[in-house]
XYZ file of C-alpha atoms in Angstrom:
386
model
C 0.000 0.000 0.000
C 1.399 3.404 -1.051
C 0.442 6.567 0.786
C 0.199 10.041 -0.734
C -0.326 13.514 0.664
C -1.978 16.381 -1.243
C -0.674 19.862 -0.458
C -3.296 21.325 -2.820
C -6.615 19.986 -4.100
C -5.943 17.603 -7.004
C -8.715 16.914 -9.504
C -10.647 13.732 -8.779
C -10.214 12.486 -12.339
C -6.484 12.225 -11.604
C -6.676 10.686 -8.143
C -8.908 7.967 -9.541
C -5.884 6.788 -11.562
C -4.091 5.844 -8.339
C -6.367 2.891 -7.661
C -6.938 0.768 -4.593
C -3.239 0.368 -3.770
C -3.012 4.041 -2.801
C -4.251 5.735 0.344
C -4.347 9.450 1.085
C -2.732 10.485 4.361
C -2.700 13.723 6.332
C 0.558 12.685 7.958
C 3.300 14.077 5.747
C 5.959 11.979 7.471
C 4.493 8.678 6.263
C 3.797 9.702 2.653
C 5.501 7.912 -0.230
C 4.543 10.761 -2.559
C 3.437 14.375 -2.309
C 1.066 15.851 -4.879
C 1.253 19.632 -5.146
C 0.197 22.532 -7.331
C 1.216 25.975 -6.055
C 1.886 25.363 -2.332
C 5.483 25.913 -1.226
C 7.500 22.857 -0.272
C 10.607 24.818 0.744
C 9.586 25.201 4.380
C 8.397 21.622 4.894
C 10.301 18.914 6.709
C 10.249 15.962 4.341
C 9.995 12.444 5.773
C 12.554 9.718 5.144
C 9.847 7.611 3.517
C 9.161 10.227 0.825
C 10.152 9.008 -2.615
C 8.526 11.473 -4.994
C 7.082 14.974 -5.227
C 4.759 15.467 -8.187
C 3.877 18.989 -9.308
C 0.576 19.290 -11.184
C 1.919 22.002 -13.466
C 5.096 22.956 -15.278
C 6.899 25.390 -12.952
C 8.746 23.930 -9.967
C 10.124 27.024 -8.261
C 8.003 26.096 -5.217
C 10.058 22.916 -4.709
C 13.690 22.654 -3.436
C 15.051 20.599 -6.319
C 18.656 20.169 -5.183
C 17.689 19.270 -1.635
C 15.239 16.697 -2.949
C 17.870 15.213 -5.241
C 20.369 14.904 -2.396
C 17.702 13.152 -0.323
C 16.888 10.765 -3.173
C 13.478 12.284 -3.851
C 12.422 12.438 -7.499
C 10.534 15.600 -8.494
C 8.074 15.370 -11.375
C 6.155 18.011 -13.301
C 3.578 17.931 -16.095
C 4.999 19.720 -19.149
C 2.374 20.430 -21.775
C -0.626 19.386 -19.695
C -1.822 22.982 -19.284
C -0.299 24.290 -22.512
C -3.553 24.889 -24.352
C -5.065 26.829 -21.455
C -2.011 29.103 -21.259
C -1.892 29.478 -25.047
C -5.494 30.696 -25.146
C -4.802 33.263 -22.427
C -1.725 34.524 -24.299
C -3.908 35.061 -27.364
C -6.471 36.843 -25.191
C -3.651 38.980 -23.800
C -2.617 40.043 -27.291
C -6.192 41.041 -28.096
C -6.529 42.969 -24.835
C -3.296 44.794 -25.628
C -4.234 45.568 -29.246
C -7.770 46.760 -28.546
C -8.772 48.796 -25.500
C -11.411 46.248 -24.609
C -10.936 46.664 -20.864
C -11.233 50.458 -21.086
C -14.411 50.190 -23.122
C -16.028 47.681 -20.793
C -15.120 49.741 -17.738
C -16.675 52.845 -19.335
C -19.949 51.018 -19.953
C -19.998 49.626 -16.424
C -19.356 53.048 -14.908
C -21.736 55.017 -17.145
C -24.357 56.633 -14.916
C -25.484 59.657 -16.881
C -29.099 59.960 -17.952
C -29.844 59.495 -21.601
C -29.493 56.919 -24.318
C -26.216 55.036 -23.734
C -26.449 53.499 -27.193
C -26.375 56.988 -28.733
C -23.563 58.175 -26.480
C -21.592 55.038 -27.312
C -21.357 56.010 -30.986
C -19.624 59.230 -29.955
C -17.450 57.697 -27.237
C -16.224 54.503 -28.897
C -13.412 56.239 -30.780
C -11.711 56.746 -27.405
C -11.159 53.008 -27.238
C -9.912 52.428 -30.779
C -7.039 50.008 -31.204
C -5.129 48.069 -33.818
C -5.478 44.650 -35.425
C -3.132 41.717 -34.968
C -3.074 40.751 -38.644
C 0.188 41.738 -40.274
C 1.977 42.457 -36.992
C 5.249 40.747 -36.108
C 5.161 38.420 -33.116
C 8.357 37.137 -31.534
C 8.048 33.978 -29.459
C 10.982 33.384 -27.127
C 10.949 29.769 -25.985
C 9.463 27.086 -28.218
C 8.386 24.456 -25.737
C 4.859 23.097 -25.474
C 3.259 26.508 -24.877
C 5.513 28.547 -27.162
C 4.882 26.252 -30.131
C 1.113 26.474 -29.612
C 1.248 30.282 -29.351
C 3.391 30.576 -32.482
C 1.213 28.243 -34.540
C -2.039 29.869 -33.432
C -0.717 33.357 -34.183
C -0.050 32.413 -37.801
C -3.770 31.665 -38.185
C -4.479 35.205 -36.989
C -2.413 36.504 -39.888
C 0.607 37.493 -37.787
C 4.174 37.274 -39.036
C 5.730 34.990 -36.416
C 9.390 34.683 -35.427
C 10.623 32.051 -32.977
C 13.797 31.762 -30.912
C 14.876 28.770 -28.854
C 18.438 27.413 -29.000
C 17.366 24.381 -26.934
C 14.237 23.408 -28.841
C 13.479 19.688 -28.637
C 12.988 17.471 -31.653
C 9.368 16.932 -30.616
C 8.700 20.686 -30.551
C 10.428 21.112 -33.899
C 8.090 18.547 -35.463
C 5.045 20.384 -34.106
C 6.151 23.884 -35.165
C 4.531 25.294 -38.295
C 6.970 25.682 -41.168
C 5.686 29.226 -41.661
C 7.437 30.333 -38.443
C 10.594 32.340 -39.119
C 13.725 31.194 -37.306
C 15.330 33.999 -35.294
C 19.012 33.310 -34.690
C 19.258 35.582 -31.642
C 16.955 37.153 -29.089
C 18.215 40.562 -30.170
C 16.692 39.922 -33.592
C 13.296 39.519 -31.962
C 13.827 42.510 -29.685
C 14.649 44.763 -32.639
C 12.046 43.629 -35.177
C 8.867 42.502 -33.412
C 5.730 44.426 -32.481
C 4.680 41.780 -29.950
C 7.004 39.634 -27.833
C 5.798 36.552 -25.940
C 8.004 35.072 -23.215
C 7.691 31.295 -22.852
C 10.872 30.207 -21.097
C 11.497 28.637 -17.668
C 12.685 30.683 -14.713
C 16.386 29.833 -14.424
C 19.505 31.857 -13.712
C 20.057 32.660 -17.400
C 16.509 33.950 -17.948
C 16.124 36.067 -14.796
C 15.660 39.740 -15.778
C 16.035 38.873 -19.467
C 13.724 41.824 -20.098
C 15.547 44.787 -18.600
C 16.762 48.271 -19.477
C 19.299 46.953 -21.981
C 16.947 44.608 -23.855
C 14.131 47.169 -23.776
C 16.403 49.739 -25.421
C 16.665 47.480 -28.484
C 12.909 47.256 -28.987
C 10.539 49.294 -31.100
C 8.707 52.175 -29.483
C 5.227 50.974 -28.546
C 6.135 47.299 -28.302
C 3.791 44.894 -26.501
C 5.340 42.329 -24.150
C 3.459 39.282 -22.903
C 4.723 37.338 -19.902
C 2.771 34.205 -19.046
C 5.893 32.283 -17.969
C 7.329 33.688 -14.705
C 7.462 37.162 -13.150
C 11.242 37.135 -12.590
C 11.877 37.105 -16.338
C 11.111 40.828 -16.331
C 12.825 43.516 -14.274
C 9.796 45.275 -12.769
C 11.471 48.652 -12.208
C 12.745 48.809 -15.788
C 9.343 47.760 -17.116
C 7.541 50.460 -15.139
C 9.923 53.075 -16.561
C 9.364 51.742 -20.094
C 5.582 51.918 -19.687
C 5.661 55.445 -18.298
C 7.837 56.704 -21.166
C 5.765 54.893 -23.809
C 8.636 52.665 -24.908
C 6.352 49.743 -24.066
C 2.729 50.252 -25.045
C 1.365 47.339 -23.047
C 2.851 44.831 -20.647
C 0.511 41.861 -20.220
C 1.488 39.634 -17.318
C -0.114 36.754 -15.475
C 1.848 37.534 -12.303
C 0.630 40.352 -10.052
C 3.384 42.209 -8.215
C 3.386 45.295 -6.061
C 5.433 47.172 -8.659
C 3.166 46.445 -11.631
C -0.286 46.737 -10.075
C -2.013 49.946 -11.145
C 0.674 51.070 -13.607
C -0.765 52.624 -16.752
C -0.274 50.310 -19.697
C 0.118 47.194 -17.553
C -2.566 44.544 -17.927
C -2.120 42.384 -14.855
C -3.979 39.059 -14.693
C -4.199 37.069 -11.421
C -2.250 33.978 -12.560
C -5.057 32.428 -14.585
C -2.951 30.757 -17.273
C -3.705 27.188 -16.211
C -6.948 27.957 -14.394
C -9.271 25.966 -16.593
C -11.127 22.793 -15.747
C -9.423 21.056 -18.632
C -5.907 22.076 -17.558
C -6.461 21.019 -13.967
C -7.828 17.660 -15.102
C -4.972 17.121 -17.570
C -2.336 17.965 -14.960
C -3.951 15.726 -12.341
C -4.157 12.739 -14.677
C -0.605 13.201 -15.908
C 0.931 13.673 -12.467
C -0.820 10.624 -11.013
C 0.313 8.469 -13.941
C 3.895 9.594 -13.286
C 3.655 8.669 -9.609
C 2.205 5.229 -10.352
C 4.830 4.552 -13.012
C 7.613 5.443 -10.586
C 6.374 3.830 -7.383
C 5.169 0.589 -8.983
C 7.694 0.134 -11.797
C 10.608 2.451 -10.960
C 10.270 4.340 -14.252
C 11.058 8.059 -14.305
C 9.195 10.216 -16.822
C 9.130 14.036 -16.694
C 11.467 14.478 -13.756
C 13.181 17.830 -13.291
C 15.999 16.726 -10.976
C 16.772 13.214 -12.274
C 17.016 11.805 -15.810
C 14.085 10.166 -17.524
C 14.667 6.425 -17.445
C 12.122 3.815 -18.547
C 12.339 0.030 -18.406
C 8.659 -0.703 -18.923
C 6.355 -2.536 -16.556
C 7.937 -4.637 -13.862
C 7.766 -8.342 -14.566
C 8.637 -11.378 -12.466
C 12.314 -10.519 -12.055
C 13.522 -8.446 -9.118
C 13.925 -4.793 -10.078
C 16.432 -2.620 -8.220
C 16.616 1.150 -8.744
C 19.472 3.352 -7.602
C 19.489 7.149 -7.472
C 23.088 8.325 -7.359
C 25.534 11.060 -8.239
C 26.809 11.237 -11.800
C 30.422 10.326 -11.069
C 32.870 7.736 -12.516
C 32.931 4.036 -11.535
C 29.379 3.919 -10.157
C 28.159 1.301 -12.631
C 31.217 -0.876 -12.196
C 30.749 -0.804 -8.424
C 27.144 -1.936 -8.807
C 27.966 -4.764 -11.207
C 30.989 -5.858 -9.153
C 28.834 -6.032 -6.056
C 26.210 -8.258 -7.680
C 28.953 -10.457 -9.109
C 30.404 -10.862 -5.605
C 26.968 -12.018 -4.451
C 26.712 -14.463 -7.378
C 23.592 -12.634 -8.610
C 23.136 -12.373 -12.374
C 22.070 -9.024 -13.815
C 19.580 -9.710 -16.585
C 18.995 -6.086 -17.689
C 20.630 -2.792 -16.776
C 19.743 0.760 -17.779
C 21.603 3.899 -16.745
C 20.855 7.538 -17.511
C 22.396 10.765 -16.254
C 21.290 14.387 -15.947
C 23.856 16.960 -14.915
C 24.989 16.102 -11.355
C 22.712 13.097 -10.887
C 22.091 9.691 -12.431
C 19.677 6.779 -12.220
C 20.341 3.096 -12.673
C 17.684 0.398 -13.097
C 18.561 -3.279 -12.909
C 16.621 -6.500 -13.164
C 18.307 -9.491 -11.558
C 17.656 -13.209 -11.620
C 17.270 -13.609 -7.869
C 15.367 -12.209 -4.958
C 17.249 -9.486 -3.107
C 17.486 -9.412 0.656
C 17.366 -6.194 2.635
C 21.065 -6.537 3.416
C 21.820 -6.209 -0.304
C 19.927 -2.918 -0.486
C 21.843 -1.756 2.585
C 25.187 -2.679 1.047
C 24.388 -0.831 -2.186
C 23.292 2.211 -0.177
C 26.686 2.281 1.519
C 28.518 2.851 -1.779
C 29.840 6.400 -1.901
C 27.745 8.536 -4.228
C 24.551 6.501 -3.810
C 21.564 8.580 -2.712
C 18.814 5.966 -2.492
C 18.304 2.312 -3.316
C 14.848 0.827 -3.789
C 13.594 -2.628 -4.522
C 10.498 -2.084 -6.642
């Protein structure tokens, strides 16, 4: 029986995938897995029994990835599960920026004068005139699941779309429309595009990627859309750019003290993945990942360990080892099993930066003392008999 703890409500359609071998617990210390959406894990004391943290969403800045890795805890996310919901909100953001829809709606809501509002509207509507998206240049920085969807959809709106992503996956490349122009540098997008959509993860290299220097390269009246993470944009520099008119509109899904109430800023309360469909998709995906890992040892969509898949566990004993990515680890494992006269039928090893994962199927049952001996090898973080 596996036990799981939910830090946030997880859609029922996902939890149903866990089946009868899983039991929800309120006691964090006894949980095999934690399911989380936006709640912070940084302050929590994680139990020794914890094997996985599964984030129902893409961003994992609410989880201490390195600490989890050192403790042998695999962190999963759900890339692409909420992509369509975010894509649709990005498109809505472009429309809100191009047309003063919000200003017009607010005027109607606040209109209190006597008279025929329909007649007054014909005189007033020119105050809310905007521009069309057709023919405008859109630069998409980051061509992952969301970026590809945004780029493809924008072409159907008649926009001239440029994409930049030096790390684009083969899968994303297959899905990208051939009508998308390939930008060789971000500066090319900064200089040429009327609209710029940020779709990159929050890492050291992307923090404050939109700042005074990058803003200075852009067209006057540019529109910037940030539905990725708030730290991609330097708030002080963005406020200055809005006040001077360098940036016409800044559409962001991340409310901050600096941006709230600034003229030209359209601030949305983090609604990108707030659709029933996205929540269901994330819940189903994250529960499948947990089941695949706990029952079979397979890692799919981890952010701190490599993906490593050996299929469903069969009759043979399956041993999984989370360890540091350093020399001689594999030879130490195989030498140990040889010393125990245990034949290794299948072995699979993958690495990701500082960490690695080894899966083995052996032709014998494995006693607890064997797991203990493997755990004692320097560089091993966790050993588990699946």
